[in-house]
GROMACS .gro file of C-alpha atoms in nm:
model
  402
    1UNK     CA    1   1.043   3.188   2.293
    2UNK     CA    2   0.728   3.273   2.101
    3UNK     CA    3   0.860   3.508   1.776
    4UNK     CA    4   0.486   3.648   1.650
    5UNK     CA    5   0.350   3.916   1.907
    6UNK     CA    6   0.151   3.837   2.207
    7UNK     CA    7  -0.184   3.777   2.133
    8UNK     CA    8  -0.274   3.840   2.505
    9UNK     CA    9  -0.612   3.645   2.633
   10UNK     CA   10  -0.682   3.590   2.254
   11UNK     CA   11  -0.389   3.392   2.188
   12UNK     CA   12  -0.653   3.073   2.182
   13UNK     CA   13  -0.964   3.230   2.147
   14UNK     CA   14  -1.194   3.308   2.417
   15UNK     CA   15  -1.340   2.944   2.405
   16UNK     CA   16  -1.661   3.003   2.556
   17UNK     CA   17  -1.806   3.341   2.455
   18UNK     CA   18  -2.084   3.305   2.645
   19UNK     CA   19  -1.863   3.287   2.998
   20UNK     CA   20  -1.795   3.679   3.198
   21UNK     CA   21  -1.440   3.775   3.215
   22UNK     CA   22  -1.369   3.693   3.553
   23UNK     CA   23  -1.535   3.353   3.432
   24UNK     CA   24  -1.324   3.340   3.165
   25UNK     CA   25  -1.029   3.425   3.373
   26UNK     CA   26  -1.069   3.189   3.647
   27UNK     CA   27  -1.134   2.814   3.415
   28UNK     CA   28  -0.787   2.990   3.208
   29UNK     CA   29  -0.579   3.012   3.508
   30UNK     CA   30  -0.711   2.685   3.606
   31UNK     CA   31  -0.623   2.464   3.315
   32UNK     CA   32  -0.253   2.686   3.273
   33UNK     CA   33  -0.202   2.504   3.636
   34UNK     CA   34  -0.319   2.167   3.522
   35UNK     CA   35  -0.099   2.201   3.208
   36UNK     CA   36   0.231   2.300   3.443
   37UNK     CA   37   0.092   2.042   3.693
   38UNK     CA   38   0.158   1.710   3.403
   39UNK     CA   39   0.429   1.920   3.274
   40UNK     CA   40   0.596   1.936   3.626
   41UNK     CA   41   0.493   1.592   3.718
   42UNK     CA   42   0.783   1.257   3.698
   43UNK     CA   43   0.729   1.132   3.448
   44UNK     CA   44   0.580   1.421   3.251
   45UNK     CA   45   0.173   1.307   3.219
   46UNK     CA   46   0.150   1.333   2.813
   47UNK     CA   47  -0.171   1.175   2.832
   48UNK     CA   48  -0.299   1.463   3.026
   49UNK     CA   49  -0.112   1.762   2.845
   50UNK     CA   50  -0.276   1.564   2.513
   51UNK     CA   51  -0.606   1.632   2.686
   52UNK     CA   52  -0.530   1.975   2.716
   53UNK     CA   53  -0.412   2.010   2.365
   54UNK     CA   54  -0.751   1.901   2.274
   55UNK     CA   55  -1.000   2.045   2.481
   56UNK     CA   56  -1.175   2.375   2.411
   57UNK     CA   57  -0.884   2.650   2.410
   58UNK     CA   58  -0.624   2.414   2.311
   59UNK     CA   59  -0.296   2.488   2.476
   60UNK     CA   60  -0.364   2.879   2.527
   61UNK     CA   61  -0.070   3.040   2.451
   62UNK     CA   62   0.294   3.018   2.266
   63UNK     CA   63   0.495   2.991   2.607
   64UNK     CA   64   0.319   2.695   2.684
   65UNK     CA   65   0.341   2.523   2.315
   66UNK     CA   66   0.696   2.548   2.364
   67UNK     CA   67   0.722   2.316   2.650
   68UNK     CA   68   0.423   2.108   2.519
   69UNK     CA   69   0.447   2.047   2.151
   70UNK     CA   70   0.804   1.870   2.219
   71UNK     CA   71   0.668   1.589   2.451
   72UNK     CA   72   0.334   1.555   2.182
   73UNK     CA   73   0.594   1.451   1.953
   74UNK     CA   74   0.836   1.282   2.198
   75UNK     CA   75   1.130   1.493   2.115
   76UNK     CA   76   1.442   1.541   2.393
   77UNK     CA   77   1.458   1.897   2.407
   78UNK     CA   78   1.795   1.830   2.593
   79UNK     CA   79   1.989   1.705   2.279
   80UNK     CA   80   2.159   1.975   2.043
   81UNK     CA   81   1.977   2.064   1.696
   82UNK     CA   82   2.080   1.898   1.400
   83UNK     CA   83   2.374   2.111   1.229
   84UNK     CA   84   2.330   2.243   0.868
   85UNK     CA   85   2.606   2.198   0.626
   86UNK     CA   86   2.764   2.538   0.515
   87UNK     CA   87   2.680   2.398   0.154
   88UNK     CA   88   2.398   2.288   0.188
   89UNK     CA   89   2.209   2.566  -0.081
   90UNK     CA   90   2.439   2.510  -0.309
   91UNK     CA   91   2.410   2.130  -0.286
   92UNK     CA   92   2.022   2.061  -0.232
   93UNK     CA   93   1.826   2.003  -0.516
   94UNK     CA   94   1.524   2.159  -0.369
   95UNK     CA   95   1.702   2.497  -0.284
   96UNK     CA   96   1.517   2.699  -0.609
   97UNK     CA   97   1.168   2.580  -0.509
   98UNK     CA   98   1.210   2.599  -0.145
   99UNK     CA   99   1.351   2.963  -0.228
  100UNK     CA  100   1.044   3.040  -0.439
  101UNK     CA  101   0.795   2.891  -0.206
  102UNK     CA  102   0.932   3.101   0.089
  103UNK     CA  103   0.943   3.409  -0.113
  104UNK     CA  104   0.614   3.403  -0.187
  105UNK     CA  105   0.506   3.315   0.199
  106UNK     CA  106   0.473   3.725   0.338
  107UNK     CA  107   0.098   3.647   0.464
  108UNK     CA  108   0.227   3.383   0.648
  109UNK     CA  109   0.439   3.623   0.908
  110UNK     CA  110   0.209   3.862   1.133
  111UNK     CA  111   0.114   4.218   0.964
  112UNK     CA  112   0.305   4.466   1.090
  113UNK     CA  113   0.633   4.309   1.161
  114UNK     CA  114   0.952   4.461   1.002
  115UNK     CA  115   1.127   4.366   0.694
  116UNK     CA  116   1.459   4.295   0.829
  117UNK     CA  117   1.288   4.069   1.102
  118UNK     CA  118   1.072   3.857   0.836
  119UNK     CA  119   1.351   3.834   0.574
  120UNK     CA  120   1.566   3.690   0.841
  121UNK     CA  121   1.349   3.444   0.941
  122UNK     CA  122   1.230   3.358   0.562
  123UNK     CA  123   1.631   3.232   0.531
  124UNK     CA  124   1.543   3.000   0.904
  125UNK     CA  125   1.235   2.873   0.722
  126UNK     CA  126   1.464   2.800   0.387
  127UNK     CA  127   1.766   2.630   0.624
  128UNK     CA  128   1.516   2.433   0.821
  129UNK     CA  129   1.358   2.266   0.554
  130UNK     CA  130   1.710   2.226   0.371
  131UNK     CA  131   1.831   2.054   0.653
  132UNK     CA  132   1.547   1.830   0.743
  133UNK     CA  133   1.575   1.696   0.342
  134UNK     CA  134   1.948   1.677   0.395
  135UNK     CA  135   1.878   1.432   0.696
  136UNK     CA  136   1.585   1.223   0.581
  137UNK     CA  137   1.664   1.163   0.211
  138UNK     CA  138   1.377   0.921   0.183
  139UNK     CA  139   1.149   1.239   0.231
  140UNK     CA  140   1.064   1.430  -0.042
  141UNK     CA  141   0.996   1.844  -0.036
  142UNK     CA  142   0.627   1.936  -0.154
  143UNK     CA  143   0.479   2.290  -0.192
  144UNK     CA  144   0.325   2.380   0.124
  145UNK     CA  145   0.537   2.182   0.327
  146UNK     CA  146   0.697   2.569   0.395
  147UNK     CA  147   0.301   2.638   0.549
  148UNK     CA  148   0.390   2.415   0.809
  149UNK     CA  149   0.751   2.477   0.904
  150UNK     CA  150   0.655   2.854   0.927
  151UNK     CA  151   0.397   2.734   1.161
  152UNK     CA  152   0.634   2.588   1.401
  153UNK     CA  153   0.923   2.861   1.341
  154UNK     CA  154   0.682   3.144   1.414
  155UNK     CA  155   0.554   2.947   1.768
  156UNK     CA  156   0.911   2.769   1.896
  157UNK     CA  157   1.207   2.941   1.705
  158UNK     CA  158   1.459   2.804   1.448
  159UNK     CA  159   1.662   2.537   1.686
  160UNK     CA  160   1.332   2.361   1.838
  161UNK     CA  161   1.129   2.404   1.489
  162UNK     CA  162   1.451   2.183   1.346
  163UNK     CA  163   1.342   1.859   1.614
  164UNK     CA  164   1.039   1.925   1.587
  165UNK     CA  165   0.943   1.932   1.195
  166UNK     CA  166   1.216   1.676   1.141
  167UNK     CA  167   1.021   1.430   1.399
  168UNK     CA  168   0.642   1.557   1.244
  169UNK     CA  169   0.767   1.510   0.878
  170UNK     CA  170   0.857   1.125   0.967
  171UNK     CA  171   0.553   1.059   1.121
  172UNK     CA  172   0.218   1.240   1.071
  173UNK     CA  173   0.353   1.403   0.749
  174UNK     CA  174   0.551   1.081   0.633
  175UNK     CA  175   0.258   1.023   0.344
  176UNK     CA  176   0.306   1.348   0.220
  177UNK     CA  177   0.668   1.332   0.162
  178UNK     CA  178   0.651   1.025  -0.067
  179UNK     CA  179   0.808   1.045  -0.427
  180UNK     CA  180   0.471   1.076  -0.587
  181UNK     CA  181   0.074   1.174  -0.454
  182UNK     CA  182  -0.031   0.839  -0.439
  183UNK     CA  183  -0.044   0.771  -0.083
  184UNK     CA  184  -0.164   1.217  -0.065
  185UNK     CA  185  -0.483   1.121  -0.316
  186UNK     CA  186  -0.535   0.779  -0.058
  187UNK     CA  187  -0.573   1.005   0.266
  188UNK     CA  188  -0.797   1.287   0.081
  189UNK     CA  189  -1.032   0.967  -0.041
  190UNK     CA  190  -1.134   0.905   0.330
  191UNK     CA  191  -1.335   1.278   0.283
  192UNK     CA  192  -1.654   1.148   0.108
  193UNK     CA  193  -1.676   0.799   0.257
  194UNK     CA  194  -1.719   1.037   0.586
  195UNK     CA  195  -1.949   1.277   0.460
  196UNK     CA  196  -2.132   0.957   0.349
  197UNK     CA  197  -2.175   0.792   0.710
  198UNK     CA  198  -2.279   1.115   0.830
  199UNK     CA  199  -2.515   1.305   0.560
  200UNK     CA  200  -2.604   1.067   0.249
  201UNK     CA  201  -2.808   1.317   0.070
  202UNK     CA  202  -2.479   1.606   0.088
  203UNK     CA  203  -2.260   1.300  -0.037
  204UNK     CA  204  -2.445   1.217  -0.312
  205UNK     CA  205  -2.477   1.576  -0.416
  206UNK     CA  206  -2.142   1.590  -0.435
  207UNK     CA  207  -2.082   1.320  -0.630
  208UNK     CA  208  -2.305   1.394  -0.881
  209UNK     CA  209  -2.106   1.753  -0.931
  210UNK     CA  210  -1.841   1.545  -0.968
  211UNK     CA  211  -1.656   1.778  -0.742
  212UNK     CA  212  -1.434   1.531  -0.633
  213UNK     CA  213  -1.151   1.619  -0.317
  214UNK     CA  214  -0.909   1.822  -0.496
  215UNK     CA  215  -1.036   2.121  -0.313
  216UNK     CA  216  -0.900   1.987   0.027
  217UNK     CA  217  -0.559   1.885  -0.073
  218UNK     CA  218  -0.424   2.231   0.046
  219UNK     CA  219  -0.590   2.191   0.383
  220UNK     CA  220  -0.435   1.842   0.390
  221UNK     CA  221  -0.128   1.881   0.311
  222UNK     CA  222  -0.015   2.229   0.527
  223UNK     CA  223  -0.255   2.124   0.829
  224UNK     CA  224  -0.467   2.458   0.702
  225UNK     CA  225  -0.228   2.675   0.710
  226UNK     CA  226  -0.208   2.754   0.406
  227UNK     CA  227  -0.567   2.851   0.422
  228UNK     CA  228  -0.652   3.019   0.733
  229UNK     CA  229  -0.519   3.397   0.786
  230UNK     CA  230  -0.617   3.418   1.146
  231UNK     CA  231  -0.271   3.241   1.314
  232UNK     CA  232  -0.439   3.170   1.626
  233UNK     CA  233  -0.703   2.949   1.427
  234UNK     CA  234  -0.375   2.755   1.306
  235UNK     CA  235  -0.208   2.698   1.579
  236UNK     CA  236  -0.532   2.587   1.757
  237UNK     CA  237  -0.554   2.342   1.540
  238UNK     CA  238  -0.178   2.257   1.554
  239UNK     CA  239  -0.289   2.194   1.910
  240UNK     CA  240  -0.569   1.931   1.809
  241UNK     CA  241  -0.348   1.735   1.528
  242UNK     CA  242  -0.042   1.742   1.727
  243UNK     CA  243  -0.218   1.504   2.024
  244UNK     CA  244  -0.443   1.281   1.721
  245UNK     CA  245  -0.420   1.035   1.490
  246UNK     CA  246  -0.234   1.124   1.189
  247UNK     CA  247  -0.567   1.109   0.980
  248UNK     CA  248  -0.718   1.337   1.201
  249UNK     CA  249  -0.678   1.665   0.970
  250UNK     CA  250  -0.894   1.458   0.690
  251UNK     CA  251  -1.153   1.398   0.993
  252UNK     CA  252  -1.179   1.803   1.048
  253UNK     CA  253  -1.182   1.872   0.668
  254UNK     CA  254  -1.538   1.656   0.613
  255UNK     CA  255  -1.627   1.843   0.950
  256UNK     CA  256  -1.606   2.163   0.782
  257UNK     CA  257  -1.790   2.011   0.414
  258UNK     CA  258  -2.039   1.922   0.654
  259UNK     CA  259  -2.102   2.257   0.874
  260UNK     CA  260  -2.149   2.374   0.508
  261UNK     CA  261  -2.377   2.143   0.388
  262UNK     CA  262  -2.688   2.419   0.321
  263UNK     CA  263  -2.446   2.607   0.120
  264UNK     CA  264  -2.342   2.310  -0.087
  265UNK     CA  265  -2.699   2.238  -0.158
  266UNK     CA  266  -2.798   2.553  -0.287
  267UNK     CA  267  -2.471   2.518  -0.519
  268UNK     CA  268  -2.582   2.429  -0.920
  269UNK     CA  269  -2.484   2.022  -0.895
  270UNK     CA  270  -2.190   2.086  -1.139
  271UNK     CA  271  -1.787   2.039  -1.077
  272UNK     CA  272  -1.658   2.452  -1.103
  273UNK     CA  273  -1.981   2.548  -0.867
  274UNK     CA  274  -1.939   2.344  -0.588
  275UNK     CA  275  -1.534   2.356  -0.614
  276UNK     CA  276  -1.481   2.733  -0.594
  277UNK     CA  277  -1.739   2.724  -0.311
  278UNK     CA  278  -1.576   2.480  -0.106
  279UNK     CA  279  -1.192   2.615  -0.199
  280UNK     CA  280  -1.305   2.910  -0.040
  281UNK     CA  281  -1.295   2.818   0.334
  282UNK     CA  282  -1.492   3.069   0.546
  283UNK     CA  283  -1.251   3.247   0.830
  284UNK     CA  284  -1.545   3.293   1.057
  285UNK     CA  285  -1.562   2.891   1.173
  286UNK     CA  286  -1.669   2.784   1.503
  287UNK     CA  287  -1.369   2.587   1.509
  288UNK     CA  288  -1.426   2.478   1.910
  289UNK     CA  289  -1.731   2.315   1.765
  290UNK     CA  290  -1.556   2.169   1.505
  291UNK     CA  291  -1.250   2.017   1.661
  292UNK     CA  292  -1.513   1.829   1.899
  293UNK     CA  293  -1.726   1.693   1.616
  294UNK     CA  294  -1.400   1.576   1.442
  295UNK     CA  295  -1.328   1.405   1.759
  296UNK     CA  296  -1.691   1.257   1.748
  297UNK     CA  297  -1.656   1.099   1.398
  298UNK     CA  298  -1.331   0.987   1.419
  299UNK     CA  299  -1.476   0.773   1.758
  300UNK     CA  300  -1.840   0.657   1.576
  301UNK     CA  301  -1.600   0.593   1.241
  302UNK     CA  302  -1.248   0.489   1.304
  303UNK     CA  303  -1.031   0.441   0.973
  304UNK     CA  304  -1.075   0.073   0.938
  305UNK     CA  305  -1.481   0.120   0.866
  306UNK     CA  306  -1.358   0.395   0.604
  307UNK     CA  307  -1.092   0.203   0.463
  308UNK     CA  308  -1.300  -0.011   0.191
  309UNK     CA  309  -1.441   0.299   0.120
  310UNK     CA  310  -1.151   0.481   0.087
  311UNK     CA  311  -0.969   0.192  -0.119
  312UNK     CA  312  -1.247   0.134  -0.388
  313UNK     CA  313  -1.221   0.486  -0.493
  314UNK     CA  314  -0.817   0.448  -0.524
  315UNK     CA  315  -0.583   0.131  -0.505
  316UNK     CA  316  -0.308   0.281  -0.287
  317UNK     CA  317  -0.033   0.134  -0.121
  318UNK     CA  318  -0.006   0.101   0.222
  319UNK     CA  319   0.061   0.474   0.455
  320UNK     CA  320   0.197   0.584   0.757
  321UNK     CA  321  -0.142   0.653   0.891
  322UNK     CA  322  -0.263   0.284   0.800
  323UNK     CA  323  -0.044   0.169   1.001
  324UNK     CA  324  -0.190   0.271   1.322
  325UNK     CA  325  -0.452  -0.007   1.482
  326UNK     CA  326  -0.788   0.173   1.522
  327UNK     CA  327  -0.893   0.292   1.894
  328UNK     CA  328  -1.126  -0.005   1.939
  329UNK     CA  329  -0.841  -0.237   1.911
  330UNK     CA  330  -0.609  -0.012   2.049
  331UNK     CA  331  -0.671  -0.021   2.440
  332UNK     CA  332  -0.711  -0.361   2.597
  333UNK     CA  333  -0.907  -0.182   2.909
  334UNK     CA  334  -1.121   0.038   2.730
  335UNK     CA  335  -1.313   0.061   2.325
  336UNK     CA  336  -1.387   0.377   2.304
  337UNK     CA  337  -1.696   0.272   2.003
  338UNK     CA  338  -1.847   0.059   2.309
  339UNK     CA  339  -1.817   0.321   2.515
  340UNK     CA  340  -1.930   0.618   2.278
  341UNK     CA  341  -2.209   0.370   2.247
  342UNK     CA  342  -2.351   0.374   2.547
  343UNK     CA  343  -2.312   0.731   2.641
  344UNK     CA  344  -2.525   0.752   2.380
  345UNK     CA  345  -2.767   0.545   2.502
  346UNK     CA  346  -2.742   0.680   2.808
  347UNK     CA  347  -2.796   1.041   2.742
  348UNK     CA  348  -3.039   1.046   2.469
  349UNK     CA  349  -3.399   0.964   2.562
  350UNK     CA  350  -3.570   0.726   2.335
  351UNK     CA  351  -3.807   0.956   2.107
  352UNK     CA  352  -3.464   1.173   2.082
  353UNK     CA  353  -3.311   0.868   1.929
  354UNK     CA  354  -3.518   0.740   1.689
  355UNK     CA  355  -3.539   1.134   1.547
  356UNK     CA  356  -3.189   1.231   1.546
  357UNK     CA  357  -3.049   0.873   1.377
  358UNK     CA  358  -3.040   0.857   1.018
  359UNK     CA  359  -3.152   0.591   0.766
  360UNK     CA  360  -2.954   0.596   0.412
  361UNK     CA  361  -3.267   0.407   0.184
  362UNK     CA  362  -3.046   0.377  -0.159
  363UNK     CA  363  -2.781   0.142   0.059
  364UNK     CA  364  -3.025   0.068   0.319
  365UNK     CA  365  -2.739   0.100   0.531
  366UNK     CA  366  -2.794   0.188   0.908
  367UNK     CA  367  -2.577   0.544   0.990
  368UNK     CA  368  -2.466   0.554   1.376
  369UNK     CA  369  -2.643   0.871   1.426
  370UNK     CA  370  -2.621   1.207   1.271
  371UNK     CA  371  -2.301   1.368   1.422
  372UNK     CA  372  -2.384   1.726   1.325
  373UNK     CA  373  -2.684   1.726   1.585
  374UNK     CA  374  -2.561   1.665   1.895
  375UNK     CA  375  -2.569   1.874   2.224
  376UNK     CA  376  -2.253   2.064   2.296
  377UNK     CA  377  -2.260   1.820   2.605
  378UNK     CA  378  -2.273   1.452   2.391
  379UNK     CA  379  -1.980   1.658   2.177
  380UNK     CA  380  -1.779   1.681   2.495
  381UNK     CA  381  -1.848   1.360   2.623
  382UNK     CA  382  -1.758   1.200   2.288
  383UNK     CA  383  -1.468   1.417   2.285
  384UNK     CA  384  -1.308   1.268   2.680
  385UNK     CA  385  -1.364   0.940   2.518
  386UNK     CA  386  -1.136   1.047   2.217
  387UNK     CA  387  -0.861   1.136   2.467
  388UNK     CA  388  -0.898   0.857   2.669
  389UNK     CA  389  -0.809   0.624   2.346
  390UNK     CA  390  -0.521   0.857   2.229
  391UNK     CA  391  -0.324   0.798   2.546
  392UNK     CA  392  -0.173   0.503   2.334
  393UNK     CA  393  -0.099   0.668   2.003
  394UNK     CA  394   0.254   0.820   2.109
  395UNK     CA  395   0.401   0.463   2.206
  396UNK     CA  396   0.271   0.313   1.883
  397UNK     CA  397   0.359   0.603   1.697
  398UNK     CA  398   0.705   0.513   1.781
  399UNK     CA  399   0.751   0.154   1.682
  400UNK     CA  400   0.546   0.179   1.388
  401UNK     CA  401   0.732   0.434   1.195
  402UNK     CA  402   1.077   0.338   1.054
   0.00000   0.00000   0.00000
């Protein structure tokens, strides 16, 4: 059960402002029913409840997170919780900064709610994480690892936050656990070779300021919930990186650099201008928008294009998220860049094409097309093709993590 209070028919956003209520109303009920529908069906449909989990409104409401976030990360909600050692504070060596971290965590539980309440769940939060560490020695705590476990504690409760985290911090949050940054610093250098396929002229602004990524590492690392103070904007997002590719939060990060471009570019080119700008994430984002042009450039450029990129900026060793084969060699029936590719073709007329695509003259390199134009309808369409290809990634996810 859902511990935060209802959010009512805000609890995802109203994802289309433009629809009436009983609009509104009617395409909400509708996808609830297709969300029970592959939750009801034998065997459950995770492709489909991924689709949900991605499409505009995300999964809608806590209730339903419950039941879905489990089978995103294949976790038997049927087995008991892991069991916490009566000792454990006294025997973890992450117990002080776990203790301080959660301490300082109040704007992370909803205004309003009493003190006894939040106190007593700021000592779940501390046993959670104790006990995940406890379990999974090879993982190693990091400050704002708390911003996500609250996350999950706040939506699902202490005894399915426990599975859940524990399965999350093995997987999609695996890098981030390592003994140093290394493989952290690897993941954040994907950011400009991004903005760099997509808008050259913001890219190279940056790197002149000499800005470089350290600005993103808390959205990285707590999946932006560190950063947001709107929880339905987190858990919306939850929503997205729960059914993606691990790398996927790195994808939405240049998203945002990019919706900001203007801003950027009216910054004085030097390193403290364009940082505290861009540390300062706006709360106003048209995240809908967002999510689907994440979706877009993780299609038009998969992690293997990005990789050289990524690698000639850092030698890193090989992560979780590396480890994934990109969607084009994923699916034997269907490449989602060939595909992408011709719905492009298909639904842009000629003159439209040759305006919106982008040259980059100082590479003389040939850029797919400029992501941050298209319709709301080529986003969508880009979008079904991105959860067509991450039927797969559950079943991989599986056998390639230890």
């Amino acid at each position: 059960m859902a511990l935060r209070p209802s959010q009512g028919d805000g609890s995802a956003g109203r994802w289309n402002c433009g629809l009436g209520k009983a609009d509104f109303n009617a395409k909400r009920k509708k996808k609830v029913a297709e969300i029970h529908q592959a939750l009801n069906s034998d065997p459950t449909d995770v492709a489909a409840l991924r689709r949900m989990a991605i499409s505009e409104g995300g999964l809608l409401t806590d209730e339903i997170r419950c039941q879905v976030w489990p089978k995103l990360l294949n976790v038997n909600t049927c087995e008991p919780p892991p069991v916490s050692r009566k000792d454990l504070r006294q025997l973890s060596k992450d117990y002080q900064q776990v203790l301080l971290d959660v301490r300082r965590s109040l704007r992370r539980f909803p205004p309003g709610m009493p003190d006894e309440q939040r106190e007593g769940l700021q000592e779940e939060l501390i046993d959670i994480i104790l006990l995940i560490l406890d379990r999974n020695p090879q993982l190693h705590y990091y400050q704002g690892y708390h911003d996500i476990v609250v996350t999950f504690l706040l939506v699902v409760g202490e005894r399915l936050a426990t599975s859940l985290v524990e399965k999350l911090s093995t997987h999609h949050l695996r890098d981030f656990m390592d003994p140093t940054m290394d493989n952290t610093k690897h993941i954040l250098n994907y950011l400009m070779p991004i903005i760099d396929q997509v808008n050259p002229e913001l890219h190279d602004f940056m790197q002149s300021a000499e800005v470089g990524t350290i600005f993103a590492l808390s959205w990285l690392i707590t999946w932006f919930g560190h950063v947001l103070s709107d929880f339905r904007h987190v858990v919306r997002l939850y929503d997205f990186f729960l059914a993606c590719h691990p790398l996927m939060p790195i994808y939405f990060a240049a998203v945002i650099v990019l919706y900001r471009e203007q801003e950027v570019l009216d910054c004085d080119c030097d390193m403290a201008s364009v940082h505290h700008l861009l540390s300062q994430i706006p709360q106003d984002l048209p995240y809908e928008t967002l999510i689907s042009r994440a979706g877009d450039l993780f299609v038009q450029f998969p992690p293997s294009e990005l990789a050289r990129e990524a690698a000639a900026q850092q030698e890193a060793e090989r992560t979780a998220a590396s480890t994934f084969k990109d969607f084009e060699l994923a699916s034997a029936q269907q490449r989602p860049d060939m595909v992408l590719r011709q719905r492009f073709r298909g639904l842009l007329r000629p003159e439209t094409r040759t305006k919106d695509v982008l040259t980059k003259p100082r590479t003389n390199r040939f850029v797919k097309l400029a992501v941050m134009g298209l319709t709301v309808a080529l986003g969508a369409a880009a979008l079904a093709v991105v959860k067509s290809a991450l039927e797969w990634a559950p079943k991989f996810q599986l056998q390639l993590f230890p």
